[in-house]
CSV table of C-alpha atoms in Angstrom, one decimal:
chain,number,residue,atom,x,y,z
A,280,MET,CA,-21.5,23.1,-17.6
A,281,ASP,CA,-22.2,21.2,-14.5
A,282,LEU,CA,-20.7,17.7,-15.0
A,283,GLU,CA,-22.9,16.3,-12.1
A,284,LEU,CA,-19.8,14.7,-10.5
A,285,SER,CA,-20.2,16.1,-7.0
A,286,GLY,CA,-20.3,13.3,-4.5
A,287,LYS,CA,-19.3,10.6,-7.0
A,288,ARG,CA,-16.8,8.0,-5.7
A,289,VAL,CA,-13.7,7.4,-7.8
A,290,LEU,CA,-10.9,4.9,-8.0
A,291,VAL,CA,-7.8,5.9,-10.0
A,292,THR,CA,-5.1,3.4,-10.5
A,293,GLY,CA,-1.6,4.7,-11.1
A,294,GLY,CA,-2.8,7.8,-9.3
A,295,SER,CA,0.3,9.0,-7.5
A,296,ARG,CA,1.9,10.9,-10.3
A,297,GLY,CA,1.6,11.8,-14.0
A,298,ILE,CA,-1.7,11.5,-15.9
A,299,GLY,CA,-3.3,9.6,-13.0
A,300,LYS,CA,-2.5,12.3,-10.5
A,301,ALA,CA,-3.8,14.9,-12.9
A,302,ILE,CA,-7.1,12.9,-13.3
A,303,ALA,CA,-7.5,12.6,-9.6
A,304,ARG,CA,-6.9,16.3,-9.1
A,305,VAL,CA,-9.5,17.3,-11.7
A,306,LEU,CA,-12.1,14.9,-10.4
A,307,ALA,CA,-11.5,16.0,-6.8
A,308,ALA,CA,-11.9,19.6,-7.9
A,309,GLU,CA,-15.3,18.6,-9.5
A,310,GLY,CA,-16.4,17.4,-6.1
A,311,CYS,CA,-15.6,13.7,-6.2
A,312,ASP,CA,-14.1,11.7,-3.3
A,313,VAL,CA,-11.1,9.8,-4.7
A,314,ALA,CA,-9.1,6.7,-3.9
A,315,ILE,CA,-5.7,6.6,-5.6
A,316,CYS,CA,-3.6,3.5,-5.9
A,317,ALA,CA,0.0,2.8,-6.8
A,318,ARG,CA,2.8,0.7,-5.5
A,319,ASN,CA,4.9,3.4,-3.8
A,320,ALA,CA,3.4,4.3,-0.5
A,321,GLU,CA,5.4,7.5,0.0
A,322,ALA,CA,4.4,9.0,-3.3
A,323,LEU,CA,0.8,8.0,-2.8
A,324,GLU,CA,0.6,9.6,0.7
A,325,THR,CA,2.2,12.8,-0.6
A,326,THR,CA,-0.2,13.1,-3.5
A,327,ALA,CA,-3.2,12.3,-1.3
A,328,ARG,CA,-2.4,15.1,1.1
A,329,GLU,CA,-1.7,17.5,-1.7
A,330,LEU,CA,-5.0,16.8,-3.5
A,331,ALA,CA,-7.1,16.7,-0.3
A,332,GLY,CA,-5.7,20.1,0.7
A,333,GLU,CA,-6.4,21.6,-2.7
A,334,SER,CA,-10.0,20.3,-3.0
A,335,GLY,CA,-11.3,19.7,0.5
A,336,ARG,CA,-12.5,16.3,-0.7
A,337,LYS,CA,-11.6,12.9,0.7
A,338,VAL,CA,-8.5,11.5,-1.1
A,339,ILE,CA,-7.5,8.0,0.1
A,340,PRO,CA,-4.1,6.4,-0.7
A,341,ILE,CA,-4.1,2.7,-1.3
A,342,VAL,CA,-0.9,0.7,-1.9
A,343,ALA,CA,-1.8,-1.9,-4.5
A,344,ASP,CA,-0.3,-3.8,-7.4
A,345,THR,CA,-2.7,-4.3,-10.4
A,346,GLY,CA,-0.5,-7.1,-11.6
A,347,SER,CA,-1.9,-9.2,-8.7
A,348,THR,CA,-5.6,-10.4,-8.6
A,349,GLU,CA,-5.6,-10.6,-4.8
A,350,SER,CA,-4.1,-7.1,-4.5
A,351,VAL,CA,-6.8,-5.7,-6.8
A,352,ARG,CA,-9.5,-7.3,-4.8
A,353,GLN,CA,-8.2,-5.9,-1.6
A,354,MET,CA,-7.8,-2.5,-3.2
A,355,VAL,CA,-11.4,-2.3,-4.4
A,356,SER,CA,-12.7,-3.6,-1.1
A,357,ILE,CA,-10.8,-0.9,0.8
A,358,ALA,CA,-11.9,1.8,-1.7
A,359,ALA,CA,-15.5,0.8,-1.6
A,360,GLY,CA,-15.4,0.6,2.2
A,361,ARG,CA,-13.8,3.9,2.8
A,362,LEU,CA,-15.8,5.8,0.1
A,363,GLY,CA,-19.1,4.0,0.5
A,364,GLY,CA,-18.9,2.5,-3.0
A,365,VAL,CA,-17.2,3.0,-6.3
A,366,ASP,CA,-19.0,4.9,-9.1
A,367,ILE,CA,-16.1,5.6,-11.4
A,368,LEU,CA,-13.0,3.6,-12.2
A,369,VAL,CA,-10.1,5.1,-14.1
A,370,ASN,CA,-7.6,2.4,-15.2
A,371,ASN,CA,-4.3,4.1,-15.6
A,372,ALA,CA,-1.6,1.9,-14.0
A,373,ALA,CA,1.0,0.7,-16.4
A,374,ARG,CA,4.7,0.4,-16.8
A,375,PRO,CA,6.2,3.8,-17.8
A,376,GLY,CA,7.0,4.1,-21.5
A,377,GLY,CA,8.6,6.6,-23.8
A,378,GLN,CA,11.6,7.3,-21.6
A,379,GLY,CA,14.1,5.0,-23.2
A,380,PRO,CA,15.0,3.2,-26.4
A,381,VAL,CA,12.3,1.0,-27.8
A,382,PRO,CA,13.4,-2.6,-28.2
A,383,GLY,CA,13.5,-4.1,-31.7
A,384,LEU,CA,12.3,-7.5,-32.5
A,385,ALA,CA,15.5,-9.2,-31.5
A,386,ASP,CA,15.5,-7.5,-28.1
A,387,ILE,CA,11.9,-8.2,-27.0
A,388,THR,CA,11.8,-10.7,-24.2
A,389,ASP,CA,9.1,-12.9,-22.8
A,390,GLY,CA,9.5,-11.3,-19.4
A,391,ALA,CA,9.1,-7.7,-20.7
A,392,PHE,CA,6.1,-8.7,-22.8
A,393,ASN,CA,4.4,-10.7,-20.1
A,394,GLU,CA,5.0,-8.0,-17.4
A,395,ASP,CA,3.6,-5.2,-19.6
A,396,MET,CA,0.5,-7.2,-20.6
A,397,ASN,CA,-0.1,-8.4,-17.0
A,398,VAL,CA,0.1,-5.0,-15.4
A,399,LYS,CA,-1.9,-3.0,-18.1
A,400,VAL,CA,-4.2,-5.4,-20.0
A,401,MET,CA,-4.9,-8.0,-17.3
A,402,GLY,CA,-4.6,-5.3,-14.6
A,403,TYR,CA,-7.3,-3.2,-16.2
A,404,LEU,CA,-9.5,-6.3,-16.6
A,405,ARG,CA,-8.9,-7.3,-12.9
A,406,CYS,CA,-10.0,-3.8,-11.8
A,407,ALA,CA,-13.1,-3.9,-14.0
A,408,GLN,CA,-14.1,-7.3,-12.7
A,409,ALA,CA,-13.7,-6.1,-9.1
A,410,VAL,CA,-15.7,-2.8,-9.5
A,411,ALA,CA,-18.4,-3.9,-11.9
A,412,PRO,CA,-20.6,-5.6,-9.2
A,413,HIS,CA,-20.6,-2.4,-7.1
A,414,MET,CA,-21.6,-0.3,-10.2
A,415,ALA,CA,-24.2,-2.8,-11.3
A,416,ARG,CA,-25.9,-2.9,-7.9
A,417,ALA,CA,-26.1,0.9,-8.1
A,418,GLY,CA,-27.4,0.9,-11.7
A,419,TRP,CA,-24.7,3.3,-12.8
A,420,GLY,CA,-21.0,3.5,-13.4
A,421,ARG,CA,-18.2,4.7,-15.6
A,422,ILE,CA,-15.0,2.9,-16.5
A,423,ILE,CA,-12.3,4.9,-18.4
A,424,ASN,CA,-9.3,3.0,-19.6
A,425,ILE,CA,-6.2,5.1,-20.3
A,426,SER,CA,-4.4,3.5,-23.3
A,427,GLY,CA,-2.3,5.4,-25.8
A,428,LEU,CA,-1.8,6.3,-29.4
A,429,ALA,CA,0.7,3.5,-29.9
A,430,ALA,CA,-2.5,1.5,-30.7
A,431,ARG,CA,-2.6,3.4,-34.0
A,432,ASN,CA,1.0,3.7,-34.8
A,433,ALA,CA,3.9,1.4,-35.4
A,434,GLY,CA,7.2,1.9,-33.6
A,435,THR,CA,6.8,0.1,-30.3
A,436,THR,CA,5.7,-3.5,-30.8
A,437,ILE,CA,4.7,-4.3,-27.2
A,438,GLY,CA,3.1,-0.9,-26.7
A,439,SER,CA,1.0,-1.2,-29.8
A,440,MET,CA,-0.1,-4.7,-28.8
A,441,ARG,CA,-1.1,-3.9,-25.3
A,442,ASN,CA,-3.0,-0.7,-26.3
A,443,VAL,CA,-4.9,-2.5,-29.1
A,444,ALA,CA,-5.8,-5.1,-26.5
A,445,ILE,CA,-7.2,-2.4,-24.2
A,446,VAL,CA,-9.5,-1.2,-27.0
A,447,ALA,CA,-10.8,-4.7,-27.7
A,448,MET,CA,-11.4,-5.3,-24.0
A,449,THR,CA,-13.2,-1.9,-23.7
A,450,LYS,CA,-15.6,-2.6,-26.5
A,451,ASN,CA,-16.5,-6.0,-25.1
A,452,LEU,CA,-17.0,-4.6,-21.6
A,453,ALA,CA,-19.2,-1.8,-22.9
A,454,VAL,CA,-21.5,-4.3,-24.7
A,455,GLU,CA,-21.8,-6.4,-21.6
A,456,LEU,CA,-22.1,-3.7,-19.0
A,457,GLY,CA,-24.0,-1.1,-20.9
A,458,PRO,CA,-27.4,-2.6,-20.0
A,459,HIS,CA,-26.5,-2.2,-16.4
A,460,GLY,CA,-25.9,1.6,-16.7
A,461,ILE,CA,-22.1,1.2,-16.9
A,462,ASN,CA,-20.3,3.0,-19.8
A,463,VAL,CA,-16.8,1.9,-20.7
A,464,ASN,CA,-14.5,4.0,-22.9
A,465,VAL,CA,-10.8,4.5,-23.9
A,466,VAL,CA,-8.7,7.6,-23.9
A,467,HIS,CA,-5.6,7.5,-26.1
A,468,PRO,CA,-3.1,10.1,-24.9
A,469,GLY,CA,-0.1,10.9,-27.1
A,470,LEU,CA,3.0,12.6,-26.0
A,471,THR,CA,1.9,14.2,-22.7
A,472,ARG,CA,3.7,16.6,-20.3
A,473,THR,CA,4.0,15.2,-16.8
A,474,GLU,CA,6.5,15.6,-14.0
A,475,ALA,CA,8.9,13.3,-15.9
A,476,THR,CA,9.0,15.5,-19.0
A,477,PRO,CA,11.6,18.1,-18.0
A,478,GLY,CA,14.1,15.3,-17.3
A,479,VAL,CA,13.3,13.6,-20.6
A,480,ILE,CA,13.8,16.9,-22.5
A,481,GLN,CA,17.1,17.7,-20.6
A,482,ARG,CA,18.5,14.3,-21.4
A,483,ARG,CA,17.7,14.5,-25.1
A,484,ALA,CA,19.1,18.1,-25.2
A,485,GLN,CA,22.4,16.9,-23.8
A,486,ALA,CA,22.5,13.9,-26.0
A,487,GLU,CA,21.9,15.9,-29.2
A,488,GLY,CA,23.9,19.0,-28.2
A,489,VAL,CA,21.0,21.4,-28.5
A,490,SER,CA,19.0,23.5,-26.0
A,491,ALA,CA,16.0,22.2,-24.0
A,492,ASP,CA,13.8,24.7,-25.7
A,493,GLU,CA,14.8,23.3,-29.1
A,494,ILE,CA,13.9,19.8,-28.0
A,495,GLU,CA,10.5,20.9,-26.7
A,496,ARG,CA,9.9,22.8,-30.0
A,497,ARG,CA,10.7,19.6,-32.0
A,498,MET,CA,8.5,17.5,-29.7
A,499,ALA,CA,5.6,19.9,-30.2
A,500,GLN,CA,5.7,19.5,-34.0
A,501,GLY,CA,4.2,16.0,-33.6
A,502,ASN,CA,0.7,17.2,-33.4
A,503,SER,CA,-1.5,19.8,-35.0
A,504,VAL,CA,-1.9,22.1,-32.0
A,505,ARG,CA,1.9,22.5,-31.9
A,506,ARG,CA,2.4,22.2,-28.2
A,507,ILE,CA,2.9,19.3,-25.9
A,508,VAL,CA,-0.5,18.3,-24.5
A,509,ASP,CA,-0.5,18.5,-20.7
A,510,ALA,CA,-1.7,15.8,-18.3
A,511,SER,CA,-4.4,18.2,-17.1
A,512,ASP,CA,-5.7,18.3,-20.7
A,513,ILE,CA,-6.1,14.5,-20.6
A,514,ALA,CA,-7.8,14.8,-17.2
A,515,ASN,CA,-10.4,17.2,-18.6
A,516,VAL,CA,-11.3,14.7,-21.3
A,517,VAL,CA,-11.6,12.0,-18.6
A,518,ALA,CA,-13.8,14.2,-16.4
A,519,PHE,CA,-16.4,14.5,-19.1
A,520,LEU,CA,-16.4,10.7,-19.8
A,521,ALA,CA,-16.8,10.1,-16.1
A,522,SER,CA,-19.8,12.3,-15.9
A,523,PRO,CA,-23.5,11.4,-16.4
A,524,LYS,CA,-23.3,13.9,-19.4
A,525,SER,CA,-21.3,11.3,-21.4
A,526,LEU,CA,-24.2,8.8,-21.7
A,527,ALA,CA,-24.0,8.8,-25.6
A,528,ILE,CA,-20.4,7.6,-25.6
A,529,ASN,CA,-19.9,3.9,-24.8
A,530,GLY,CA,-17.4,1.5,-26.1
A,531,ASP,CA,-15.6,4.2,-28.0
A,532,VAL,CA,-12.0,5.6,-28.3
A,533,ILE,CA,-11.2,9.2,-27.7
A,534,ALA,CA,-7.8,10.3,-29.1
A,535,ALA,CA,-6.3,13.0,-26.9
A,536,GLY,CA,-2.9,13.7,-28.5
A,537,GLY,CA,-3.6,17.2,-29.9
A,538,GLY,CA,-4.2,15.9,-33.4
A,539,VAL,CA,-1.5,13.4,-34.1
A,540,GLY,CA,-1.0,12.2,-37.7
A,541,ASN,CA,-3.0,12.7,-40.8
A,542,SER,CA,-5.0,9.4,-40.9
A,543,ILE,CA,-8.8,9.6,-41.0
A,544,TYR,CA,-10.7,7.4,-38.5
A,545,TYR,CA,-14.4,6.9,-39.0
């Protein structure tokens, strides 16, 4: 299937590593020119060179902090200027999770809550505000918000709250922007293999006194495909949502955890 993505102009936040990097890689391979943003200039530049070399497409690194309105405005201005516009926004920048103990009620602080919500929820909103005028003028656009299955499961209070907020924001934006040709959707990854996964597995193996293979086997039992979903698998889902072929999907949530849990959503 031709996803009709060749020549599209993409902005991926949190694009220097992990899921964001995988998304940028797949979209560049589909013929998109891509701007990637993150706070670490060295990692950004390394990723941009790598992906441009693989794809032959333009991959632009932009140092930005989605926790700052002014930084987001500058980021979008640079991306639109260098690419000639922005057709697709992938909101992915967030504080990393799942790599340490989850705080209980007594240990949740105002600072941790506010930082998490500012970077992810308000950060996604800031980026949408900044790119929407470009898309509306073109009469077409796609915004994909990377959230997470913590929205559907208890166990991390702040993570659940922020991810539910992303879903609510997405539906509201879809209703408002849909008439302008802009579709807005959410992807909920679950446990996902990234560059950080080997270190996480090794630390758990050492702490529990078992092999790394055993830890990976246990982690893979959490979904129905019985393997850890890879960041590239998430990227393939995003690529379809970013394409003109995804017209029928707007304001919706796509779970991409390999079949986590037994609950029925309808």
